[in-house]
Amino acid sequence: MVVGVVAGAALLAVLVVIGLFKLMWRVAEPNEALIISGSKHRTEGLEEGMGFRIVTGRGTLVLPGVQAVRKLSLDLNETELHVDCVTHQGIPLKVRGVVIFKVGDDFVSIANAARRFLDQQKLMAERVHNVFAGHLRSIVGGLTVEDMIRDREKLTGQTRAACGTEMEKLGLIVDSLQIHEIEDPTGYIQNLAMPHAAAVQRDARIAQAEANRLATEAEQQSFARMAEATRDSEILQAGYQAERDKAGAKARQAGPLADAAARQEVVVQETRVAELEAHRREQQLQADVRKPADAQAYEKRTLAEAERDARISAAEAKAKETELAAAAEATRVKTAAGAEAEATKTRGTAMAAATRATGEAEAAAAQARGLAEAEATKAQGLAEAETIKARAAALAENQEAVVAQQLAENWPEIVKAGASAFGSVDNMVVLNGADGMADMLAKALTMGGTGLGLARQLLASMNQNGQATNGNSPLGGVVTPPAQKVPVEKDGG
């Protein structure tokens, strides 16, 4: 219990320390500076006794209630310039531009900005606008409109140089100064541009006239080339027409020439057909007369030669067959004799081995059967002895329960024996109806229970005389096992 309390107190102390550390630890973001006041500090690059501490880009411990922490933003800021100015020539102008500035990254600039804008950071853009507006009016007053138009970079550089000292005192630096537009409400700048615009317009008109002249010349040349092309085209068309006429005349003469050529071709073809017909008749004679005669002669000659060759081949085949049959018979007799000898040898060996194996198997089987029968006889005797012993023990301990069990097991046979008394009855007259029938059945069933009473009396007498000890009967024999049937007396009535 004490250990648990100590552990809880230690855990609570750790949590308190962590909470105090988180409460006291402050971290400066990359775009901000922490201004810590409330105690005397010395910052590098600043005089002693400044009265506050500057922290950038890291964490520091602050004592709550003793020191105060405030943040000074180091982000970029911008302010738009809308300044009404008057030039050296007395011409009013409106200058529009933008100034992008921020607090300097060094501790001196941060300290100066903190003293002037720590609680007025939203007014920083307005203060910068006022500074640049004053210097811009002063610089524009020393320049002409032409200088401002032709060299805006000069105006920008003089303005930045004039505001640099004051911005440094404020702890600010200028990242960018851009003059966007110079407005001229009197139209002076427009009038300055008019001579140049007129000269440009004149040059444009001259250029346009020159372009028109050149275009006209080009058009005339184009028309001339078009006429020349038309002439050449007509000449070519005339030549083509002459060629077409010539081709037409040839075409008109081509009809009769084609007819004559066609007739000539018909005659040539008819002559060729007659020649082919004569050749066909000659070939037909060759096929109908000469070829069949040659075929018959060739057939007879071929049949005679084939018959001769067949007889020679049959004789050679017969001789070869006789030779092969004799050789095959000799080989068969030799093979059969060898196979018979080998079979006889194999049968003798197999019969001897089989006889020996059969004798060994029969001897082993007879030995196994004898051992099995002996073991079975021994086991049966032991089982019967154990059974008799168990029944004798049970009869000695609870004779009435054993007899009752045996009677219950043989109760169906007992009831059947009792009911057999009615087996020879053909007709039965019951005087008192259902009650008489019930009494009769109860009497028949009671006959079977007589054996139970006799058994009980016998057991009681045996216990009194002490003659049934260890399971022996009064006659010196073994007590009848409970499994034997109890005789049932029949009632002839």
mmCIF file of N, CA and C in Angstrom, residues 209-225:
data_model
loop_
_atom_site.group_PDB
_atom_site.id
_atom_site.type_symbol
_atom_site.label_atom_id
_atom_site.label_comp_id
_atom_site.label_asym_id
_atom_site.label_seq_id
_atom_site.Cartn_x
_atom_site.Cartn_y
_atom_site.Cartn_z
ATOM 1 N N ALA A 209 1.221 54.115 -98.809
ATOM 2 C CA ALA A 209 1.209 54.473 -100.230
ATOM 3 C C ALA A 209 2.207 53.622 -101.009
ATOM 4 N N GLU A 210 3.404 53.461 -100.462
ATOM 5 C CA GLU A 210 4.391 52.623 -101.126
ATOM 6 C C GLU A 210 3.885 51.200 -101.263
ATOM 7 N N ALA A 211 3.209 50.763 -100.242
ATOM 8 C CA ALA A 211 2.667 49.410 -100.294
ATOM 9 C C ALA A 211 1.576 49.303 -101.350
ATOM 10 N N ASN A 212 0.743 50.375 -101.466
ATOM 11 C CA ASN A 212 -0.310 50.349 -102.498
ATOM 12 C C ASN A 212 0.304 50.309 -103.903
ATOM 13 N N ARG A 213 1.391 51.151 -104.129
ATOM 14 C CA ARG A 213 2.039 51.166 -105.443
ATOM 15 C C ARG A 213 2.602 49.799 -105.774
ATOM 16 N N LEU A 214 3.275 49.257 -104.839
ATOM 17 C CA LEU A 214 3.851 47.935 -105.072
ATOM 18 C C LEU A 214 2.768 46.902 -105.333
ATOM 19 N N ALA A 215 1.638 47.068 -104.650
ATOM 20 C CA ALA A 215 0.538 46.130 -104.853
ATOM 21 C C ALA A 215 -0.059 46.265 -106.240
ATOM 22 N N THR A 216 -0.174 47.577 -106.713
ATOM 23 C CA THR A 216 -0.721 47.790 -108.063
ATOM 24 C C THR A 216 0.188 47.186 -109.111
ATOM 25 N N GLU A 217 1.494 47.436 -108.981
ATOM 26 C CA GLU A 217 2.442 46.847 -109.923
ATOM 27 C C GLU A 217 2.349 45.321 -109.909
ATOM 28 N N ALA A 218 2.233 44.796 -108.742
ATOM 29 C CA ALA A 218 2.138 43.337 -108.640
ATOM 30 C C ALA A 218 0.861 42.832 -109.290
ATOM 31 N N GLU A 219 -0.255 43.605 -109.147
ATOM 32 C CA GLU A 219 -1.510 43.204 -109.774
ATOM 33 C C GLU A 219 -1.398 43.221 -111.302
ATOM 34 N N GLN A 220 -0.746 44.324 -111.870
ATOM 35 C CA GLN A 220 -0.589 44.408 -113.320
ATOM 36 C C GLN A 220 0.254 43.244 -113.832
ATOM 37 N N GLN A 221 1.310 43.016 -113.168
ATOM 38 C CA GLN A 221 2.141 41.886 -113.574
ATOM 39 C C GLN A 221 1.368 40.575 -113.488
ATOM 40 N N SER A 222 0.538 40.512 -112.517
ATOM 41 C CA SER A 222 -0.263 39.294 -112.378
ATOM 42 C C SER A 222 -1.262 39.153 -113.508
ATOM 43 N N PHE A 223 -1.916 40.312 -113.886
ATOM 44 C CA PHE A 223 -2.856 40.254 -115.017
ATOM 45 C C PHE A 223 -2.137 39.842 -116.303
ATOM 46 N N ALA A 224 -0.919 40.391 -116.541
ATOM 47 C CA ALA A 224 -0.154 40.035 -117.744
ATOM 48 C C ALA A 224 0.164 38.547 -117.754
ATOM 49 N N ARG A 225 0.580 38.043 -116.630
ATOM 50 C CA ARG A 225 0.881 36.618 -116.557
ATOM 51 C C ARG A 225 -0.372 35.784 -116.770
#
